Coordinates of C-alpha atoms and ligand atoms in Angstrom, one line a residue:
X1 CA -21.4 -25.7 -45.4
X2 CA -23.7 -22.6 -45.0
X3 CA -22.2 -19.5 -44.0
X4 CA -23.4 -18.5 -40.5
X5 CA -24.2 -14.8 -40.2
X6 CA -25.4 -12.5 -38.0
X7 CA -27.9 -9.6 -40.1
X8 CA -27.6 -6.4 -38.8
X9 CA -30.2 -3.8 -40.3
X10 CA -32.6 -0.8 -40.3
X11 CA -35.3 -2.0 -42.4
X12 CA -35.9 -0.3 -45.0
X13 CA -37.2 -1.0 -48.6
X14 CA -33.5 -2.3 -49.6
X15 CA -32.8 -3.9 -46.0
X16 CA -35.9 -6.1 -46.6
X17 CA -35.0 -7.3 -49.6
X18 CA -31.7 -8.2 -48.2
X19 CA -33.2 -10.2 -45.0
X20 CA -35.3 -11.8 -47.6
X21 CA -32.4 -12.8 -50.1
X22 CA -30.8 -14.2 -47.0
X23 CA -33.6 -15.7 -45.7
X24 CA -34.2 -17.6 -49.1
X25 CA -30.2 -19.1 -49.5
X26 CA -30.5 -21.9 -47.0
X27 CA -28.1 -23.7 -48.8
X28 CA -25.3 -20.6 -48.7
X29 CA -26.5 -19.0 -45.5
X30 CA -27.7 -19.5 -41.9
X31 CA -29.0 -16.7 -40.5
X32 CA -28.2 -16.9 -36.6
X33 CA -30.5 -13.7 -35.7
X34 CA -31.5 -10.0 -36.7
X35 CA -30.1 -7.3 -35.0
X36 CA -32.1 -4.1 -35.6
X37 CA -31.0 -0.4 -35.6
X38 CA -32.5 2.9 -35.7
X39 CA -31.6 4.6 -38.9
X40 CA -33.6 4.4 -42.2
X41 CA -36.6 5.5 -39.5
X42 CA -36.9 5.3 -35.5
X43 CA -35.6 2.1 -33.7
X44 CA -39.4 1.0 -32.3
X45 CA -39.8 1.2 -36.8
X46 CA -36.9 -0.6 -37.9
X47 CA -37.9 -3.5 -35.1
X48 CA -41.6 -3.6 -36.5
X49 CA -40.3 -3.6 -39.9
X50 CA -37.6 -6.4 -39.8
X51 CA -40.9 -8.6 -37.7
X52 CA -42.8 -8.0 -40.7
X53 CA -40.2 -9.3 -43.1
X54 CA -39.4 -12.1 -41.1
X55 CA -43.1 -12.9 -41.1
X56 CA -43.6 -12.5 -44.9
X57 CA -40.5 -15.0 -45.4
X58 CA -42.5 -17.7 -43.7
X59 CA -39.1 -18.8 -41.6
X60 CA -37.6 -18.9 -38.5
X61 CA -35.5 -16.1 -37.3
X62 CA -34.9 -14.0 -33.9
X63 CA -35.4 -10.6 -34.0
X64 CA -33.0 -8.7 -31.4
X65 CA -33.6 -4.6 -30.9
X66 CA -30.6 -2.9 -30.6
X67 CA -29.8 1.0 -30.2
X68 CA -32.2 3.5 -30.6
X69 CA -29.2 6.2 -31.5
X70 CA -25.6 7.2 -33.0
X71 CA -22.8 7.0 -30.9
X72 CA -22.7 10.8 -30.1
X73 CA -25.1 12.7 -32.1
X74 CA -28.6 12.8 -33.0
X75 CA -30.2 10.4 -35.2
X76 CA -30.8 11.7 -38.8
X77 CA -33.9 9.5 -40.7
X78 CA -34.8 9.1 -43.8
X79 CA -38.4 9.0 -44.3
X80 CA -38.2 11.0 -47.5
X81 CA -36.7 8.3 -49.2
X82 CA -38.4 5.0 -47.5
X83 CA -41.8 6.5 -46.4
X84 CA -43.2 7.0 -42.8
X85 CA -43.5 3.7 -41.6
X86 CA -39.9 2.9 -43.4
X87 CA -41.8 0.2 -45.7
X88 CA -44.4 2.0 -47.6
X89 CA -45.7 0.0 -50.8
X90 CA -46.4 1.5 -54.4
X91 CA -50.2 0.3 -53.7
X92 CA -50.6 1.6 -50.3
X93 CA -51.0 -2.1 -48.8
X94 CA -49.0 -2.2 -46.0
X95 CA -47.2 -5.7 -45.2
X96 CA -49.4 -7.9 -43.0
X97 CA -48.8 -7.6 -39.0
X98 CA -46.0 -9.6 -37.1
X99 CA -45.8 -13.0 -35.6
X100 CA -42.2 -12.8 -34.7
X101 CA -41.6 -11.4 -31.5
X102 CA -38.6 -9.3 -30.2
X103 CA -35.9 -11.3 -28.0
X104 CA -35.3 -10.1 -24.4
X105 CA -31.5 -10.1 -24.8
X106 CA -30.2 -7.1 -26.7
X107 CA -28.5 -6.9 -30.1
X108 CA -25.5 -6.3 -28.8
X109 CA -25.0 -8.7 -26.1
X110 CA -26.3 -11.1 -29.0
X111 CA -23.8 -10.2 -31.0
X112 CA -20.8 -10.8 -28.5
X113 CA -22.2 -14.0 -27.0
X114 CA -22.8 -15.6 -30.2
X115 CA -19.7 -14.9 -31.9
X116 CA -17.9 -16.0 -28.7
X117 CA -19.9 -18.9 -28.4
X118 CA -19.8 -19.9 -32.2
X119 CA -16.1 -21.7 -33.4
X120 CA -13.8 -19.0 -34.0
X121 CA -13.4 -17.7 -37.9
X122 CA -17.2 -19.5 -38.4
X123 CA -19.3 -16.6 -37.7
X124 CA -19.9 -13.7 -40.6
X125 CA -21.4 -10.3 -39.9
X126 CA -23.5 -8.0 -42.0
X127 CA -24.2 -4.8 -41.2
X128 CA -26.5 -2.8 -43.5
X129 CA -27.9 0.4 -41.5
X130 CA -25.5 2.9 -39.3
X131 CA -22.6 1.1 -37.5
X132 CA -24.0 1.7 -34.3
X133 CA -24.7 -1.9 -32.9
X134 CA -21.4 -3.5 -34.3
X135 CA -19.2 -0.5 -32.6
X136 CA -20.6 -0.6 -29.1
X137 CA -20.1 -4.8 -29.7
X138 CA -16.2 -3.9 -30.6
X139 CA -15.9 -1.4 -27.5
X140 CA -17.7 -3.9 -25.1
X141 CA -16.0 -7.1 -26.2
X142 CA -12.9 -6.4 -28.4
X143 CA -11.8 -10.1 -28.4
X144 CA -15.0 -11.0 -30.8
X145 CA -13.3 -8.8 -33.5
X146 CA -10.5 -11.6 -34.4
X147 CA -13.0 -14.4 -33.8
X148 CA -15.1 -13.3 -36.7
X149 CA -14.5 -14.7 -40.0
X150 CA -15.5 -11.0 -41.6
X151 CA -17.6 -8.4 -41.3
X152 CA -19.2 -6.7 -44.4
X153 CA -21.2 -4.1 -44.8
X154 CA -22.9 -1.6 -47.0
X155 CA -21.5 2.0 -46.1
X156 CA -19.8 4.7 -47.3
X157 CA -18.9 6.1 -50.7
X158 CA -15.2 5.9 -52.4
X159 CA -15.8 7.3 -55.2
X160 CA -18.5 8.6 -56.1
X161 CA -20.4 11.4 -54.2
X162 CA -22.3 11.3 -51.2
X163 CA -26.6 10.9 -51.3
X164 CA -26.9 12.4 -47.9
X165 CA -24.3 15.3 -48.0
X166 CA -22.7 15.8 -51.1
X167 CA -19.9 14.1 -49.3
X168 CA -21.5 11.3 -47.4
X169 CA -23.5 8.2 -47.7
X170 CA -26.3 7.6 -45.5
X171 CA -25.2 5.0 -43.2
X172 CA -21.8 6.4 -42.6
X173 CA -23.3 9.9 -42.1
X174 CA -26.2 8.5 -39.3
X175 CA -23.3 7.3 -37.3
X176 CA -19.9 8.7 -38.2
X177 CA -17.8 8.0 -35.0
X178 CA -18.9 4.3 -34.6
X179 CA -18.1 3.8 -38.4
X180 CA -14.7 5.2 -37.7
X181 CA -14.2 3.1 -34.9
X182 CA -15.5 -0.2 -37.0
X183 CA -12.9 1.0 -40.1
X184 CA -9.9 2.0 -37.8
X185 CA -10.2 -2.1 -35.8
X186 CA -8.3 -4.4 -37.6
X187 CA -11.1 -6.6 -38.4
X188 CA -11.7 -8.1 -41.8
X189 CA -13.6 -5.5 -43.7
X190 CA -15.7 -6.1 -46.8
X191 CA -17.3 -2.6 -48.1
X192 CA -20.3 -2.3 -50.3
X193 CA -20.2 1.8 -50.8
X194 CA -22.3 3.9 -53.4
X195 CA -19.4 2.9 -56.0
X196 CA -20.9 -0.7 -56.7
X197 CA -24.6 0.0 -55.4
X198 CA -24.9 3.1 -57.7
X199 CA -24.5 0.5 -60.6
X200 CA -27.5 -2.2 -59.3
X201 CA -30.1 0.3 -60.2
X202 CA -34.3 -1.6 -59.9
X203 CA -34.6 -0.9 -64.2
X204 CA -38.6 -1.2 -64.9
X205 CA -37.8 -5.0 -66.9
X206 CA -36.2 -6.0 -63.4
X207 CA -38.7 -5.1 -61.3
X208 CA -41.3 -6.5 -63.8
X209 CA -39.6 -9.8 -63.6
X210 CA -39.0 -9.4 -59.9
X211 CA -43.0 -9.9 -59.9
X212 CA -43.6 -11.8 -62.5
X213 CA -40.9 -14.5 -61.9
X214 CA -40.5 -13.8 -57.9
X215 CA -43.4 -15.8 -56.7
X216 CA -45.6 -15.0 -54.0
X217 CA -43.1 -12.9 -51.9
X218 CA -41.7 -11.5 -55.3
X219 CA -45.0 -9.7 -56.0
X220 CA -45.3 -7.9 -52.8
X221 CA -41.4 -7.1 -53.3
X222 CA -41.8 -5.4 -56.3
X223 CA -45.3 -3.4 -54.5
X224 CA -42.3 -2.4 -52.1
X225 CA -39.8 -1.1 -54.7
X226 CA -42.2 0.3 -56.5
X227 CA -42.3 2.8 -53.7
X228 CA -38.4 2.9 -52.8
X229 CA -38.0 3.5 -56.8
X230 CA -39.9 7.2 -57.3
X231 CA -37.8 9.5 -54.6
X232 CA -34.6 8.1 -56.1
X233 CA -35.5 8.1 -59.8
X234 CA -37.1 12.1 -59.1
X235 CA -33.2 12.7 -57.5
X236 CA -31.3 11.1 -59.6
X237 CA -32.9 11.4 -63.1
X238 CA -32.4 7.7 -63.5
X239 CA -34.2 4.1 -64.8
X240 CA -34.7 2.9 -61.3
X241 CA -33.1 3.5 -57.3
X242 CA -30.1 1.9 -56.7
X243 CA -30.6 -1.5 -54.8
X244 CA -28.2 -1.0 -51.7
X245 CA -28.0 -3.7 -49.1
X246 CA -28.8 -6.7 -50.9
X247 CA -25.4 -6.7 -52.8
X248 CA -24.0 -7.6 -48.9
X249 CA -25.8 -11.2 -49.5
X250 CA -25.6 -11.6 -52.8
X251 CA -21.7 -11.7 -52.4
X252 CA -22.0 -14.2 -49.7
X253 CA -24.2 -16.1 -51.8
X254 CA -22.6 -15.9 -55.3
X255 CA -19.1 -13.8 -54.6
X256 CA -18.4 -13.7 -58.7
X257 CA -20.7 -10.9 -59.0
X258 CA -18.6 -8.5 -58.0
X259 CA -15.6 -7.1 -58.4
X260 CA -13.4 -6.0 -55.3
X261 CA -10.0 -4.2 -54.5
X262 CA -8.2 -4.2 -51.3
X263 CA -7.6 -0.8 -50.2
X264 CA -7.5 1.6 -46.8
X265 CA -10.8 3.6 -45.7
X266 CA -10.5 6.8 -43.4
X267 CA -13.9 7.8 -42.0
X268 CA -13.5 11.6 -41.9
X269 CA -15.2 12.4 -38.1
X270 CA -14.3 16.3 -38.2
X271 CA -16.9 18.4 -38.4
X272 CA -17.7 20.5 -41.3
X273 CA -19.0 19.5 -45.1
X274 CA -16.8 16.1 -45.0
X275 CA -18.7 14.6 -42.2
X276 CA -19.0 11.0 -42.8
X277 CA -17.1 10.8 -45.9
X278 CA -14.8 7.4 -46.3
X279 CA -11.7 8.7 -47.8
X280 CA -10.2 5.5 -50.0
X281 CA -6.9 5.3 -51.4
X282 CA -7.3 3.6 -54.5
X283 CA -3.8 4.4 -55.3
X284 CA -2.0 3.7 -52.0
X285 CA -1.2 7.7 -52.0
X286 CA -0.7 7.5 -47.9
X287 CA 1.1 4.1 -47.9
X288 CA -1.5 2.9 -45.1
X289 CA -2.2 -0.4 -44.7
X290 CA -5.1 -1.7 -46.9
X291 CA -8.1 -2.4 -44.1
X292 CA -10.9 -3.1 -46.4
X293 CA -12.0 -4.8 -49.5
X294 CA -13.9 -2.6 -51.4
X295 CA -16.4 -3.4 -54.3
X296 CA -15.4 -1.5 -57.6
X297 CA -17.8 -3.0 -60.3
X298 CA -20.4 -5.6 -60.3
X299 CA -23.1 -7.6 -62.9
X300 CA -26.2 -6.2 -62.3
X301 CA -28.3 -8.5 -64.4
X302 CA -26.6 -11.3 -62.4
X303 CA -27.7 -9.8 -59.2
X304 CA -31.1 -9.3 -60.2
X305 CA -31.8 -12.7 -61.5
X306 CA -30.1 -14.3 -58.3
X307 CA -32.5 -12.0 -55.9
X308 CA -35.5 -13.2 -58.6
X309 CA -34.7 -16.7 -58.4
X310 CA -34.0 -16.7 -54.3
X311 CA -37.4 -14.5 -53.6
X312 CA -39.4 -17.6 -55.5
X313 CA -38.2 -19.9 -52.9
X314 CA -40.0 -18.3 -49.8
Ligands
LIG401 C1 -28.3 3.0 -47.2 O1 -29.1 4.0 -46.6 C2 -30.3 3.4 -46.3 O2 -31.4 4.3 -46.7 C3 -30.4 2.2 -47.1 O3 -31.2 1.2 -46.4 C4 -29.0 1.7 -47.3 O4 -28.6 0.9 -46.2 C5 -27.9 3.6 -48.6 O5 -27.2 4.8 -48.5
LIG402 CA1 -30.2 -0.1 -44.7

C-alpha cells in the first residue's frame, strides 16, 4: 500500500524536485496535501512556487499556505542561492503560471486534522524547508505527534560544516527554536543533514541524463538545476550542488539507498556562532537517548537514476 504523506516545503530548486519525485511514485506514495513555508524565499513565493510545480506535474494535489515566519526571529532567505523568484531556470524561462489554487484552511490546521483524522501510525510527514509549520502543529495539537507513523526531514548538519554559518545548515538556522522543539518531542525522527546530501551532488552526466532520459518534465528540471547548480559549484569548487530534499522521498520510495544510524540530535538555540547547529552523538558520548535516525552514506548514482526514471512518468 502507498505511503500517505503529508509534504511540507519552501520551494525551491531542490524542494521541487522533491514534490515532483513524490508526485511521480503513485505506487510508493500518496501525497495527502502541500504545506508551504517561507524560507528558501518569502511565504507569498514559496506558495506560487509549489502551485507551479504542482501544475507542471499534471496531478492532483492541495496546496495549503502556512507561516510566513520563524518561531521568534526574523526570517533569513536565500535568494543568492535559488534566485529571486526562488525557481529561476538556467534559460531564463520561467515555469508556466498556476492552476492550482491555495486551500482556505491553513497548513497547520491541515496538518493536525488530517493526521487525526487519518488511522493512527498511517500518516508520514516530510518536512523539507525551516520547521516552522510542523512545531506550531506539535505545540497546538501534541497528541498528533504519537499518531504519526514518522516524520522525516531534511535539516541540519552532523558532521560536516554548516552552508549558512560555518556551524549551521539552512533549514535549522531559518528556524532554530521550532527545530529544537521538533528534535527534543519524542516523535520518530528520520534526518537527512548535509552529511548524506553533501554526497548527492547534480554531476554534468546526471543532469544530462536528467534531460535526456527525464521526459518532458525532466527537460524543464534540468533548465531548473541548471540554475540551482552555479552558486553552489562557485562556493564549493565542486562537479555540481548538492541535491537536498529529494533524498527525503527517495528513502520513502527506495529506503536501500541510504545508509542510516540511530543516534541523539541537540539543536543548539543559544546565541552566538553555534546557532542552529545539531550537535549528534555519533558515539553515544552523553548517554542520551538516541531520538533520530540519521543518514550517514548514500548511492548517489542510485538516486539519480530513481529521480530520472520517476520525472519520465509525469
Ligand atoms: C536546504 O536549504 C534550502 O535552501 C534547500 O531547499 C534545502 O531544503 C539545504 O540546506
Ligand atoms: Ca527546502
Amino acid at each position: 500500500m502507498a505511503k500517505r504523506i503529508i509534504l511540507d516545503c519552501d520551494p525551491g530548486h531542490d524542494d521541487a524536485v522533491a514534490i515532483l519525485l513524490a508526485l511521480a511514485s503513485t505506487d510508493e506514495l500518496e501525497v495527502l496535501g502541500l504545506t508551504v513555508v517561507g524560507g528558501n524565499v518569502p511565504l507569498h513565493s514559496t506558495l506560487l512556487n509549489a502551485r507551479k510545480v504542482v501544475t507542471l506535474a499534471q496531478r492532483e494535489c492541495k496546496v495549503f499556505a502556512g507561516c510566513p515566519r520563524p518561531m521568534m526571529r526574523d526570517i533569513v532567505t536565500a535568494e543568492h542561492v535559488h534566485g529571486e523568484t526562488g525557481l529561476d531556470s538556467g534559460s531564463g524561462t520561467p515555469l508556466g503560471e498556476p492552476t492550482v489554487p491555495v486551500e482556505s484552511t491553513h497548513a497547520v490546521n491541515f496538518i493536525v486534522e488530517t493526521v487525526r483524522a487519518e488511522p493512527e501510525n498511517s500518516v508520514t510527514l516530510v518536512a523539507i524547508g525551516p520547521l516552522t509549520n510542523i512545531a506550531v502543529a506539535f505545540a497546538m495539537a501534541p497528541d498528533i505527534i504519537p499518531r504519526m507513523h514518522e516524520l522525516v526531514i531534511m535539516g541540519g548538519a552532523g558532521f560536516e560544516p554548516g552552508n549558512i554559518t560555518p556551524a549551521a545548515e539552512f533549514n535549522i538556522y531559518v528556524d532554530p527554536q521550532a527545530a529544537r522543539a521538533v528534535f527534543d518531542s519524542g516523535v520518530n525522527l528520520i534526518m537527512f543533514g548535509l552529511d548524506i546530501t553533501h554526497q548527492m551532488l547534480i554531476t554534468p552526466p546526471r543532469l544530462e541524463a536528467v534531460n535526456r532520459d527525464g521526459g518532458r518534465v525532466g527537460t524543464v528540471v534540468a533548465d531548473l538545476l541548471d540554475f540551482f547548480n552555479q552558486y553552489d559549484i562557485s562556493k564549493y569548487g565542486w562537479e555540481g550542488a548538492p541535491l537536498h530534499d529529494p533524498c527525503t522521498i527517495a528513502y520513502l520510495i527506495e529506503p536501500a539507498i541510504f545508509e542510516m544510524r540511530k543516534m541523539h540530535v541537540v539543536v543548539d538555540t543559544t546565541d552566538g556562532p553555534s546557532l542552529g547547529r545539531t550537535v549528534t552523538d555519533w558515539w553515544g558520548a552523553t548517554q542520551e537517548k538516541p531520538n533520530a535516525m540519521v543518514a550517514t552514506g548514500g548511492n548517489a548514482d542510485r538516486f539519480f537514476g530513481l529521480i530520472t526514471e520517476r520525472l519520465k512518468l509525469l
